[in-house]
Each structure stands twice: as C-alpha cells, then as structure tokens.
Coordinates of C-alpha atoms and ligand atoms in Angstrom, one line a residue:
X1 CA -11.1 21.2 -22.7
X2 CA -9.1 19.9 -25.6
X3 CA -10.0 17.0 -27.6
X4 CA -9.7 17.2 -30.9
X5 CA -8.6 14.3 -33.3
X6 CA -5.0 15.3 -33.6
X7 CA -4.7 14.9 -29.7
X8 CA -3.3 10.9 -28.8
X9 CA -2.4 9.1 -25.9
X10 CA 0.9 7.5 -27.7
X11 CA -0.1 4.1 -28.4
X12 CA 1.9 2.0 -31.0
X13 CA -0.2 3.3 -33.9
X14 CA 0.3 6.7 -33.0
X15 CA 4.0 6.8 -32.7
X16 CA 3.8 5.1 -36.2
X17 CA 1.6 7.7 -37.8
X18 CA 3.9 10.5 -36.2
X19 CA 6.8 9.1 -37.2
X20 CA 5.3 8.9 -41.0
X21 CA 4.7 12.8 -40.8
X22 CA 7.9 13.4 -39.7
X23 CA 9.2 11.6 -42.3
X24 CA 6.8 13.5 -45.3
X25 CA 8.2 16.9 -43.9
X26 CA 5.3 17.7 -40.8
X27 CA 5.2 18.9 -37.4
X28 CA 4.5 16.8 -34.3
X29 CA 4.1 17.5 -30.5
X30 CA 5.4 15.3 -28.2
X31 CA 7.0 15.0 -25.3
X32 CA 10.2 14.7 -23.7
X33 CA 11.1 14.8 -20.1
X34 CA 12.2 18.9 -19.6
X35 CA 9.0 20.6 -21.7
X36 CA 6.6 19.8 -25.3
X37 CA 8.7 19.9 -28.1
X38 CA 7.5 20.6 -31.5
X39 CA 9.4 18.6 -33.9
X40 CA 10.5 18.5 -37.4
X41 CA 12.6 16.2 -39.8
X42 CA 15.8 18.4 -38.4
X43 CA 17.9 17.6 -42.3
X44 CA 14.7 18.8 -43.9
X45 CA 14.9 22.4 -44.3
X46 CA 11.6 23.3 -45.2
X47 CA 9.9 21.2 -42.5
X48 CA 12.5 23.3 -40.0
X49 CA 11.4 26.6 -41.8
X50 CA 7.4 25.5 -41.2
X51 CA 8.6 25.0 -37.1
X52 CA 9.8 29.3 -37.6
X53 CA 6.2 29.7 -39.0
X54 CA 4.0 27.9 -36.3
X55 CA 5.9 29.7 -33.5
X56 CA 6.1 33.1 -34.8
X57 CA 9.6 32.6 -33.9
X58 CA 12.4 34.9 -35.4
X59 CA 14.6 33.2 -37.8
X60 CA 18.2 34.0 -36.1
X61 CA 17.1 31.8 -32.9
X62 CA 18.6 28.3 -33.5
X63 CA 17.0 25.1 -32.9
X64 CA 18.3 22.1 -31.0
X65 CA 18.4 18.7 -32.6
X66 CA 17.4 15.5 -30.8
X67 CA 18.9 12.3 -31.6
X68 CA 18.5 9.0 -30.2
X69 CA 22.1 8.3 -29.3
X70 CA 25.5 9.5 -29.1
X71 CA 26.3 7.8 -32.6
X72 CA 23.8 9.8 -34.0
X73 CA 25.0 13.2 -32.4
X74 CA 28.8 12.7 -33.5
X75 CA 27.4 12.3 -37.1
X76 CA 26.0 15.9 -37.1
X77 CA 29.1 18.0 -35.1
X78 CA 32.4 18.6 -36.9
X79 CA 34.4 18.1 -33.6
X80 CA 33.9 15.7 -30.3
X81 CA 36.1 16.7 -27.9
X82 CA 36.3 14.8 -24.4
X83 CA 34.1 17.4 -22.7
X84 CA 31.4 16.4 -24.8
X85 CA 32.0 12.7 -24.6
X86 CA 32.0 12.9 -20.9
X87 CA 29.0 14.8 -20.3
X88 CA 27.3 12.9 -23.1
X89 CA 27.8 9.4 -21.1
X90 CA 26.8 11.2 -17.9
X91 CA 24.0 13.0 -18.7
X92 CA 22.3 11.3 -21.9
X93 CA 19.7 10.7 -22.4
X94 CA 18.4 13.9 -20.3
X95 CA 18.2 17.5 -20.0
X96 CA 21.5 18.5 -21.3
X97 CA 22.4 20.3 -24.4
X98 CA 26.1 20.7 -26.4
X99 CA 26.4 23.2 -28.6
X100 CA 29.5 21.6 -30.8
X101 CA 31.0 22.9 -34.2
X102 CA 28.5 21.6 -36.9
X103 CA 28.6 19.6 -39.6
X104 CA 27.2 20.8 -43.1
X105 CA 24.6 18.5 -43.2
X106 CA 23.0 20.5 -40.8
X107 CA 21.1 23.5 -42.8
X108 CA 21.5 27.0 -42.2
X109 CA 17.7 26.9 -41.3
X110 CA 18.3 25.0 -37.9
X111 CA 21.2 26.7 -37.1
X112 CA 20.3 30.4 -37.6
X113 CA 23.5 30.5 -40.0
X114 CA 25.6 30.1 -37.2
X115 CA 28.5 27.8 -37.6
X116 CA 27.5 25.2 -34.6
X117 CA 24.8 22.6 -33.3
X118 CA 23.0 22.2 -30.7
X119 CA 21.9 18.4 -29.7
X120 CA 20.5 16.1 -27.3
X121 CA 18.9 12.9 -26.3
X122 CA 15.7 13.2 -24.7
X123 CA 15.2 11.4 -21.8
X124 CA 11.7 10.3 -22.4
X125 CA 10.5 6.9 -23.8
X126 CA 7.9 8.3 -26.7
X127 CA 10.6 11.1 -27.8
X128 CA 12.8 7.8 -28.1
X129 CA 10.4 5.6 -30.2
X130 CA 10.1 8.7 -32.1
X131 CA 13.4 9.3 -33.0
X132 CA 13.7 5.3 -33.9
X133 CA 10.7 5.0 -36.0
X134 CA 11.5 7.7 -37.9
X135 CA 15.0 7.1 -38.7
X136 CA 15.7 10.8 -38.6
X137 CA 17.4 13.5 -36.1
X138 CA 14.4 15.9 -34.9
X139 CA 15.2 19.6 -34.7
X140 CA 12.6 21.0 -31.8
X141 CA 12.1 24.1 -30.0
X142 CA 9.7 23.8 -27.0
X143 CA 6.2 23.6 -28.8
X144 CA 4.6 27.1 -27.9
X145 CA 4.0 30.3 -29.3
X146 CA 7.1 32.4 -28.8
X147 CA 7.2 34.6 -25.7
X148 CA 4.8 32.3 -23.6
X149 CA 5.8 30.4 -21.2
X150 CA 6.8 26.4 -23.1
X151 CA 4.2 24.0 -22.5
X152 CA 4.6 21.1 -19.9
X153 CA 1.3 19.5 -20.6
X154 CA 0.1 18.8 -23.9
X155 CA -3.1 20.6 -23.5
X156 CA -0.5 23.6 -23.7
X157 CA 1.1 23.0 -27.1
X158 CA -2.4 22.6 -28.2
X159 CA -3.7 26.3 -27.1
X160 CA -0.5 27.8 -28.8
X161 CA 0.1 25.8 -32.3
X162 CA -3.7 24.0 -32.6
X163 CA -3.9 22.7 -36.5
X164 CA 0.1 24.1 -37.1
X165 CA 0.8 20.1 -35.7
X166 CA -0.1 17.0 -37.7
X167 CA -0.3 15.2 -34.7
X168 CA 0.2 16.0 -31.1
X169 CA 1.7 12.6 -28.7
X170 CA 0.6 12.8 -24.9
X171 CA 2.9 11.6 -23.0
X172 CA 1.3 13.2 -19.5
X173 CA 2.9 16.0 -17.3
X174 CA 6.4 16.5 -18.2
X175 CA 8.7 15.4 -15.3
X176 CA 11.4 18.0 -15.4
X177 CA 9.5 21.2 -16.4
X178 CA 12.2 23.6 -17.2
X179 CA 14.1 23.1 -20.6
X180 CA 17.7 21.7 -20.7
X181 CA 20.6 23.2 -20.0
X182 CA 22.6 24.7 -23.4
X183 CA 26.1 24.2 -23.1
X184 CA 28.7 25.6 -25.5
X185 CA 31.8 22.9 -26.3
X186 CA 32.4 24.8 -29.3
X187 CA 34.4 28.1 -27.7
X188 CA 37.8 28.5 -25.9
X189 CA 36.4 27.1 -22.5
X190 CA 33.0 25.3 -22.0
X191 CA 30.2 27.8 -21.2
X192 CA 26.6 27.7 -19.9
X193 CA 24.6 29.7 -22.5
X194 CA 21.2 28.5 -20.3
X195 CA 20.9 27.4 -17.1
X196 CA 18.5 24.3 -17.1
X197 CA 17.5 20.8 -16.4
X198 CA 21.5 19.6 -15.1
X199 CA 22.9 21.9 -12.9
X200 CA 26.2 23.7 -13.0
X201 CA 27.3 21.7 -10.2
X202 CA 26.5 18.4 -11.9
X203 CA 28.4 19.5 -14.7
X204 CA 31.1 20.5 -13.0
X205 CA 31.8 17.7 -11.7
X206 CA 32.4 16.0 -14.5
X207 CA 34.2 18.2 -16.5
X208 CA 35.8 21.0 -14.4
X209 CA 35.0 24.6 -13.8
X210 CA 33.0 26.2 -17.0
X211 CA 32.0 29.6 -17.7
X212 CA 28.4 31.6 -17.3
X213 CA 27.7 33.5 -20.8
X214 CA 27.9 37.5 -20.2
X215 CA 24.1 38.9 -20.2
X216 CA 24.3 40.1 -22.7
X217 CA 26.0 39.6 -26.3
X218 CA 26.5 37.3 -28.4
X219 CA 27.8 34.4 -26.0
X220 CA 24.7 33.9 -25.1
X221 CA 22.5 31.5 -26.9
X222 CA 21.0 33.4 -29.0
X223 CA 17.0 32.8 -28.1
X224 CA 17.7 34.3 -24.5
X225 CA 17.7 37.5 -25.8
X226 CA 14.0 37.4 -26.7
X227 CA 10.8 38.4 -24.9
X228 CA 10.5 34.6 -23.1
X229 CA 8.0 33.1 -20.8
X230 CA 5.9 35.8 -20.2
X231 CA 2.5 35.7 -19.0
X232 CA 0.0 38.1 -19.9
X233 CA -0.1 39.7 -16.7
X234 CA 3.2 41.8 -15.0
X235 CA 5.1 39.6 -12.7
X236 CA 7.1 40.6 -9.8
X237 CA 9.5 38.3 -8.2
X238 CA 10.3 39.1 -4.1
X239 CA 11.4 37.4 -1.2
X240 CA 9.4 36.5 2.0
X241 CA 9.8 40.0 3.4
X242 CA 9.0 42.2 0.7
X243 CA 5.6 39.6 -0.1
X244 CA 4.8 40.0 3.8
X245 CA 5.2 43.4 3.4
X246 CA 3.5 44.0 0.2
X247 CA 0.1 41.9 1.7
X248 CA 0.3 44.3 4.7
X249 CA 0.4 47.3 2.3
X250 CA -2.5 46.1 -0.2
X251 CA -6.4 46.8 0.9
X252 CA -8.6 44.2 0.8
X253 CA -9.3 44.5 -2.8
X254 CA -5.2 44.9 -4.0
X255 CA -4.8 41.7 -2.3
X256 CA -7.7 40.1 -4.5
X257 CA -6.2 41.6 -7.7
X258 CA -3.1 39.8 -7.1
X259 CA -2.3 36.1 -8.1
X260 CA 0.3 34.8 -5.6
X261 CA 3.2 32.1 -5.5
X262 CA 4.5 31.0 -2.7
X263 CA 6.1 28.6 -0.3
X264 CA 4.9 27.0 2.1
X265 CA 6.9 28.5 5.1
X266 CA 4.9 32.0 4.7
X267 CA 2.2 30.0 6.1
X268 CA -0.5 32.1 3.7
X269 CA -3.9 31.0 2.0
X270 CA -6.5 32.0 -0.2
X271 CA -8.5 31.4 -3.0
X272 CA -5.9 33.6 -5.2
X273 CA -2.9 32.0 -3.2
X274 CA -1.2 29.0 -4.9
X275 CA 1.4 27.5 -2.6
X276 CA 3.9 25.6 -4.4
X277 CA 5.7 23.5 -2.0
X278 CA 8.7 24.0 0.4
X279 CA 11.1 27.0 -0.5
X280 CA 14.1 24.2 -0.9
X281 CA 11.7 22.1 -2.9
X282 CA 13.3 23.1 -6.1
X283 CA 12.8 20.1 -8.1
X284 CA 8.6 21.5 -7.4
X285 CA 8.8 24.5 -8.4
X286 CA 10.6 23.7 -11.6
X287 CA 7.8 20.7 -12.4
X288 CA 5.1 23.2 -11.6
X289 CA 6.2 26.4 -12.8
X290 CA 4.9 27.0 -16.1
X291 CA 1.7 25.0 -16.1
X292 CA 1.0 27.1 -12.5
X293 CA 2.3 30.7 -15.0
X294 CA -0.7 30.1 -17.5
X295 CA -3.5 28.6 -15.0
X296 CA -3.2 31.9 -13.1
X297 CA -2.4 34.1 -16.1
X298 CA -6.3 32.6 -17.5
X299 CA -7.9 33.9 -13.8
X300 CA -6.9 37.2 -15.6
X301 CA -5.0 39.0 -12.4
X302 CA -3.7 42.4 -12.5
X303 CA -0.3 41.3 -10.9
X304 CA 1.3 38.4 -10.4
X305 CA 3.6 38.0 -6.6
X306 CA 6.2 35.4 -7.0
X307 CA 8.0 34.3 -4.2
X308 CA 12.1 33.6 -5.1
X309 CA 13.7 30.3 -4.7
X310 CA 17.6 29.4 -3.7
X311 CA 19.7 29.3 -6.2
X312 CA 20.8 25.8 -6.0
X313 CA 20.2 22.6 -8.6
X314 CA 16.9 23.5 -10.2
X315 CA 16.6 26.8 -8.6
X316 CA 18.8 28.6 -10.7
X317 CA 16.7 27.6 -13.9
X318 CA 13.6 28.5 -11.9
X319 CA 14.8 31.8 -11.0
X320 CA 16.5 32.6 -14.6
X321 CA 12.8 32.1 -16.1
X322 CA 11.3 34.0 -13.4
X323 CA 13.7 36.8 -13.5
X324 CA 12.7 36.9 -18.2
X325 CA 9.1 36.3 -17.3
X326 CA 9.1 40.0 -15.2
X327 CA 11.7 41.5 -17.0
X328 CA 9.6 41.0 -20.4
X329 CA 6.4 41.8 -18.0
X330 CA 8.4 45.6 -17.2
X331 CA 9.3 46.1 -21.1
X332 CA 5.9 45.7 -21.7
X333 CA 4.5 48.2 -19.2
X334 CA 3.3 51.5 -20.3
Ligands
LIG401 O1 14.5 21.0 -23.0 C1 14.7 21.6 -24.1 O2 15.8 22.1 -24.4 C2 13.5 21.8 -25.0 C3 13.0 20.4 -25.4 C4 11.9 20.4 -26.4 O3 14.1 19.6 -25.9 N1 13.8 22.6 -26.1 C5 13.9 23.9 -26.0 O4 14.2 24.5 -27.3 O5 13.9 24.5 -25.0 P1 14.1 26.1 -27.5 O6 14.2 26.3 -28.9 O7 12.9 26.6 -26.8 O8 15.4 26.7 -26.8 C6 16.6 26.3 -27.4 C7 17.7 27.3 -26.9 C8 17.5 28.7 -27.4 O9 17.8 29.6 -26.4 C9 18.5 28.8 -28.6 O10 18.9 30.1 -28.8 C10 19.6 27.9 -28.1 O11 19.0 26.8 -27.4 N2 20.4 27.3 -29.2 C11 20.0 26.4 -30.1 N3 21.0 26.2 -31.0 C12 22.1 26.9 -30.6 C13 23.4 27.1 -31.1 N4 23.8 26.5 -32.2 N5 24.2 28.0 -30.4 C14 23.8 28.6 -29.3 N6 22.5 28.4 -28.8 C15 21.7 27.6 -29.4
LIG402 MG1 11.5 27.8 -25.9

C-alpha cells in the first residue's frame, strides 16, 4: 500500500540522510517506542513552526523535545529538582515525559509561549542514532494529522503527512502504542497532565504521591483539550453487559453496521468482531489500539462498540484515549 521513495527501513545510510535534514531545518518520521513521531531540529524555530503546518495543529499546543540523555535534558530546563532526577534514572530512556521550567534557548514556538519544557528520551534504538547523528534535541509531536488517532506504524504517518516529511524511518510496529506519560515538575506538587506509557503507580513509587490535572483548565497539558484520537466513525465505549445487551437489542443488519472491540471472555465472533485479547491484557490493548481504530474506521462502520478495560498500568491510558475518541465522536454528532 505505501511505497514511495521517502519510505526506509533505517539502515546506516538512512539514519545519515535523516539526520542531515534535520540538521538543514526538515521534517522526519521515525519511530520511538510509545507512537511515530514527526521530528524537527527542536532550537530551530522555523523547522518547529513547519511541524504546526504539517499537522494542522493549533499553535498554543506545545511540543515535547527528545534528547538523547539526561545531560542533554538539564541543558534545556531552568531547574532539576530531585523528582526529575529520580524519575529520569528510572524511567529514561522510555515513555515518560517532565514538563520542567525552561530554559530560553528553548523558542516560544515549541513551547506555545508557555514558560516550561517538555522532554524525554525515547526508548527506541533509531530515535537514539537519530538524536546522535544529528547533534541536536528533536521537538516531536506524534506524526499524524491532528484529531486522528497517532500512528503506531509508519504506514500511518505516511496516510496523514505524505510529502510534509523529508524522509520517513521504519522502525516496525511500535511496542508501547500509547504516547508517554506528561508529567508536570514545574508546579507546587508533581502532577500527571497525561496518563501514558509509565503508570501512576510506577511513578509513585519513586517519587511519592502526585497529583491528577483537574479536567479541565489550564493544568492540564494543554493538547488534551483538543478534538484527539478520533476515528471517523462515533464510538461508544461499554462494558460486557451493556455490549451483551446492545447485540441482543440490534437486528441482524444493526449488528452488521457495527465494528466491535472486545475481549476475549465475551466469547463473541464475526467477520465485523475484532477480539483484542484478554480483558487484563492491558499491555494488548494499548499496542493494538490505534492501528485496530483506523483499520476498522477504513471498513467504513456506522458505529464503533468498544469494550472498557481496567484501569490499572496501561489501562488507564487506554481508557483516557478511548473515553477523547467518543467524547470527540458525541461533539461531532448532529
Ligand atoms: O510518546 C509521546 O509522547 C509521543 C512521542 C512521539 O514521543 N509524542 C506525543 O506528542 O505524544 P504530542 O504532541 O502528540 O503530545 C504531547 C502532549 C500534548 O498534550 C501537549 O499539550 C503536552 O504534551 N505538552 C507539551 N509540552 C508541554 C508543556 N510545556 N506543558 C504542558 N504540556 C505540554
Ligand atoms: Mg498527539
């Protein structure tokens, strides 16, 4: 399906050629170990502004910077308090974000004119060689069109942002599949601005109780209060009984209409029934979530049945992009 030129397995040479564009002020897909990011020279302002373009992404909605080691974090962030050095030994490289006070070499354009940072180390080994080869920290949003869901396979990026990348680096199926977790060090007490990849136990663990943003206002990182992961179709997310009960309700042809998500304790099958894995099989879910959202999404249902995970470790991410996906899916409906 996609093939063009742009599109490489990251060999040597290609990491080489990305790194170069990176360098001259372009965009480049690759991959890290939560979701696609699309990344730009992060000190470069108008390589950041052409990442605003290629999204369609509204220009208050900061984006995090990736560096390739704590070093290279404390140079961009004003402050490093313990938290942040604890959780940056624990959980770097990986899918953990720290929102710190910034430094001013940091431009406005990254940051949405707020006065903080957001980094973190990928834990994947082409966003790595990237970062080295190019000398340079690499501000990068997940690389799809805002609104739909962020791409965990490259093929993904590809549909949203085609020709808007210099080059695209495959680096396979991401292994995470949700995006990190953003965590505020900059505030009063540390706070979860978006659950993610680490889990608020994890993190608690190191560092003590912390604190949920409100749901709304301005706590909250500032791209959660946008239309996010939403596939074309509405989505509803229910629990065993109310799916049960919704199949009983639906004739022949309702059922049809609908794309459904499920475990595999509801014991159901079907051409238009995708069955995940185990309810508890969180880590799943989160892997296959989004790639699963746009497969079904192109089979062109009229709803979309997704059946709710716990709330524990990944779960909580899986269920907070769930819960945007039908709550944009609602503010869409006539
Ligand atoms: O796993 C990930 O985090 C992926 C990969 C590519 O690293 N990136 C990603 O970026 O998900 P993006 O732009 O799709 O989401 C970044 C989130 C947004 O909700 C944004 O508002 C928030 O982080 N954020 C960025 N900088 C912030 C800051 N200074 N203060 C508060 N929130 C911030
Ligand atoms: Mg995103």
């Amino acid at each position: 399906m996609v093939g063009p030129d742009s599109i490489k397995r990251a060999d040597a040479g290609q990491l080489a050629a990305a790194a170069r564009e990176i360098k001259r002020g372009k965009l480049v897909v690759f991959p890290t170990e939560t979701v696609y990011g699309l990344g730009a020279h992060a000190l470069d302002a108008k390589a950041v502004a052409a990442i605003f373009e290629a999204k369609g992404r509204p220009n208050d909605n900061p984006i995090i910077v990736h560096v390739g080691s704590i070093a290279a974090a404390k140079e961009l962030a004003r402050t490093w308090p313990p938290e942040a050095e604890r959780l940056a030994k624990k959980f770097w490289p990986g899918p953990l974000t720290l929102v710190l006070p910034r430094n001013k070499v940091v431009p406005d354009a990254v940051t949405g004119g707020l006065d903080t940072v957001a980094l973190r180390v990928p834990d994947h080994p082409v966003a790595l060689d990237l970062l080295r080869l190019s000398g340079v920290p690499i501000a990068a949003p997940s690389a799809n069109r805002s609104g739909r869901p962020s791409p965990t396979r490259i093929q993904d990026a590809y549909a949203d942002l085609g020709s808007a990348a210099a080059v695209y680096l495959d680096g396979g199926p991401c292994r995470i599949g949700v995006e990190s977790t953003v965590i505020s060090l900059a505030g009063p007490r540390p706070t979860i601005l978006r659950s993610g990849g680490i889990s608020r136990v994890a993190i608690e663990k190191e560092i003590g109780p912390v604190a949920d943003a409100p749901r709304t206002g301005k706590a909250l990182a500032p791209g959660m209060k946008y239309r996010h992961y939403a596939p074309n179709a509405p989505l509803v997310v229910l629990d065993a009984i109310q799916i049960r009960q919704r199949w009983k309700e639906l004739d022949e042809e309702g059922r049809r209409a609908t794309q459904w998500i499920v475990s595999r304790e509801l014991g159901m099958a079907g051409n238009n029934v995708t069955v995940v894995g185990g309810r508890a099989d969180v880590d799943v879910w989160a892997r296959r979530l989004f790639a699963l959202l746009r497969d079904i999404d192109a089979r062109n249902p009229k709803t979309i049945v997704v059946e709710q995970v716990p709330e524990t470790g990944l779960g909580e991410a899986v269920m907070g992009r769930l819960r945007k996906a039908a709550a944009a899916a609602k503010d869409e409906s006539p």
